[in-house]
Coordinates of C-alpha atoms in Angstrom, one line a residue:
X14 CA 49.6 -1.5 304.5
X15 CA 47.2 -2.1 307.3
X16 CA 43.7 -3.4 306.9
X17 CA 42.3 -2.3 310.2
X18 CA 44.1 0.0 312.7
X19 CA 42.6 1.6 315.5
X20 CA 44.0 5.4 316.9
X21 CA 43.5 5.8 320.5
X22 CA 44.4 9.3 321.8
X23 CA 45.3 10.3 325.3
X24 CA 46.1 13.8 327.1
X25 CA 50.0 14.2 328.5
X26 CA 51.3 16.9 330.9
X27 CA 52.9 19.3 328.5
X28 CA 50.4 22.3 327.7
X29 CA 46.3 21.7 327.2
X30 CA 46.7 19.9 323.5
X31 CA 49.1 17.7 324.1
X32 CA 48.5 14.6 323.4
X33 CA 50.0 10.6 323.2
X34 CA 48.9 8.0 320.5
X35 CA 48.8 4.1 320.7
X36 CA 48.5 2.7 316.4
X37 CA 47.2 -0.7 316.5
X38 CA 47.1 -3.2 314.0
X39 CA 47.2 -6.6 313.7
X40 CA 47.7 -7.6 317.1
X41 CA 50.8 -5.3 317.7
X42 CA 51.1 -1.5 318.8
X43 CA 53.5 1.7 319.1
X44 CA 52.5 4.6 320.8
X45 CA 53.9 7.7 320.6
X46 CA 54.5 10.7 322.9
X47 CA 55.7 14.4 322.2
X48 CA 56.1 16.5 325.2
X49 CA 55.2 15.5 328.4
X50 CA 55.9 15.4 332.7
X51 CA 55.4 12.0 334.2
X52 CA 51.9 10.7 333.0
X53 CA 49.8 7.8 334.4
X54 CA 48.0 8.3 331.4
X55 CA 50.9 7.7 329.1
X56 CA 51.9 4.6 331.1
X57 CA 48.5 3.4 331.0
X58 CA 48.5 3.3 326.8
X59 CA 51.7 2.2 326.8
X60 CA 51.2 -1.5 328.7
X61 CA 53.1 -3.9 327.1
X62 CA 53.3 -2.0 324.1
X63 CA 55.9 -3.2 321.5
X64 CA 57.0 0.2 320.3
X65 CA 57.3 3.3 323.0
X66 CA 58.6 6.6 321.8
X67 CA 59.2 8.9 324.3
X68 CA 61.4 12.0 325.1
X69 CA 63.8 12.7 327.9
X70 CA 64.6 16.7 327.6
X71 CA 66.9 16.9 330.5
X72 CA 69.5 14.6 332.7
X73 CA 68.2 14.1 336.3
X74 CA 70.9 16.9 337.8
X75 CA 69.7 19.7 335.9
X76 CA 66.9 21.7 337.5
X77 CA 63.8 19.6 336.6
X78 CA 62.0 21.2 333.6
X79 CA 57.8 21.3 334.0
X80 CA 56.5 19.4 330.9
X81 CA 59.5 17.7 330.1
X82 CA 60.6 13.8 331.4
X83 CA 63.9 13.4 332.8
X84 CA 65.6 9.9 332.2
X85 CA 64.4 8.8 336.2
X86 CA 60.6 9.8 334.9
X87 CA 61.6 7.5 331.5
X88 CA 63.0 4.6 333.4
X89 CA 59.9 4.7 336.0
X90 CA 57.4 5.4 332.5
X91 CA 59.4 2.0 330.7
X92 CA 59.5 -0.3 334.1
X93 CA 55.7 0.1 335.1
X94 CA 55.0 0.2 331.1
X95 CA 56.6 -2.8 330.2
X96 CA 57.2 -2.1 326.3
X97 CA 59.4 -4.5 324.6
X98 CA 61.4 -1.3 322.4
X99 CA 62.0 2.0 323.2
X100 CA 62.9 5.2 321.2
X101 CA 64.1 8.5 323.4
X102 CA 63.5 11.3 321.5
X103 CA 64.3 15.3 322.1
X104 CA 67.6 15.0 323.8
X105 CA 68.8 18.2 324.6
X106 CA 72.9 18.6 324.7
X107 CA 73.0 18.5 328.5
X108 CA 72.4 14.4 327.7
X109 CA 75.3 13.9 325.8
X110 CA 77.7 14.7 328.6
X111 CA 75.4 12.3 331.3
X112 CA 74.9 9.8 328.8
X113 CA 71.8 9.7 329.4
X114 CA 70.4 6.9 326.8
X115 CA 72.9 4.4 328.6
X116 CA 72.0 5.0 332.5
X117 CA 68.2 4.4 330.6
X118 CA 69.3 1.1 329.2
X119 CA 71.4 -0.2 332.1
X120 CA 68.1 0.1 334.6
X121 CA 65.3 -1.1 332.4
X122 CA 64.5 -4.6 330.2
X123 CA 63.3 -3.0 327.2
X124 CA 65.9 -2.4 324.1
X125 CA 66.2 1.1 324.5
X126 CA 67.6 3.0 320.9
X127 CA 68.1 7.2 320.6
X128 CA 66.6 8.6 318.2
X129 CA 68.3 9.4 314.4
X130 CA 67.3 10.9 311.3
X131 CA 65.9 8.0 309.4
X132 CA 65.8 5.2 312.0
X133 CA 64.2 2.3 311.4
X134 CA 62.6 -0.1 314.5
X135 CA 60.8 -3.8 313.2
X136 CA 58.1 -4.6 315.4

């Protein structure tokens, strides 16, 4: 249970209400983001975060989707960024077969985790 927390809310590139969130509390931070193209805006709230969730719709050879980051967009979001963890979220199948969570982690510093049905991250 947190004491003080403060919400800070920024708009992605997704459709007009989408928005990212940074939590913090006690000298720590997460931010999340649903939907989204490459976003200054989410890099912005997410400096040196220690918690980034993000999604990655579509490997970099399929026909880039608007509103939707690719793992090039994730790796360029994590390495100007700088969070120390990483969760990619909203994989479609197309990932599987490019591994796509693995070319993330092999260009960036971050731990970089998919996503799971009841994961748990420490931060």
């Amino acid at each position: 249970h947190f004491q003080d927390f403060k919400i800070t809310a920024t708009k992605t590139r997704h459709i007009e209400s989408s928005l990212a969130y940074k939590i913090e509390a006690e000298g720590k931070s997460i931010v999340y983001s649903g939907d989204t193209d490459y976003s200054e805006s989410l890099i912005n709230l997410s400096v040196n975060t220690e918690l980034l969730i993000i999604e990655c719709a579509l490997p970099n050879d399929i026909s880039k989707m608007s509103g939707h980051l690719t793992p090039g967009e994730v790796i360029k979001t994590i390495n100007e960024s700088k969070p120390k963890k990483v969760v990619v979220t909203h994989l479609y199948p197309e990932c599987d077969e490019e591994n796509v969570i693995e070319t993330i982690r092999s260009n960036v510093d971050a731990q970089v985790l998919e996503a799971q049905d009841l994961l748990e991250v420490s931060i």
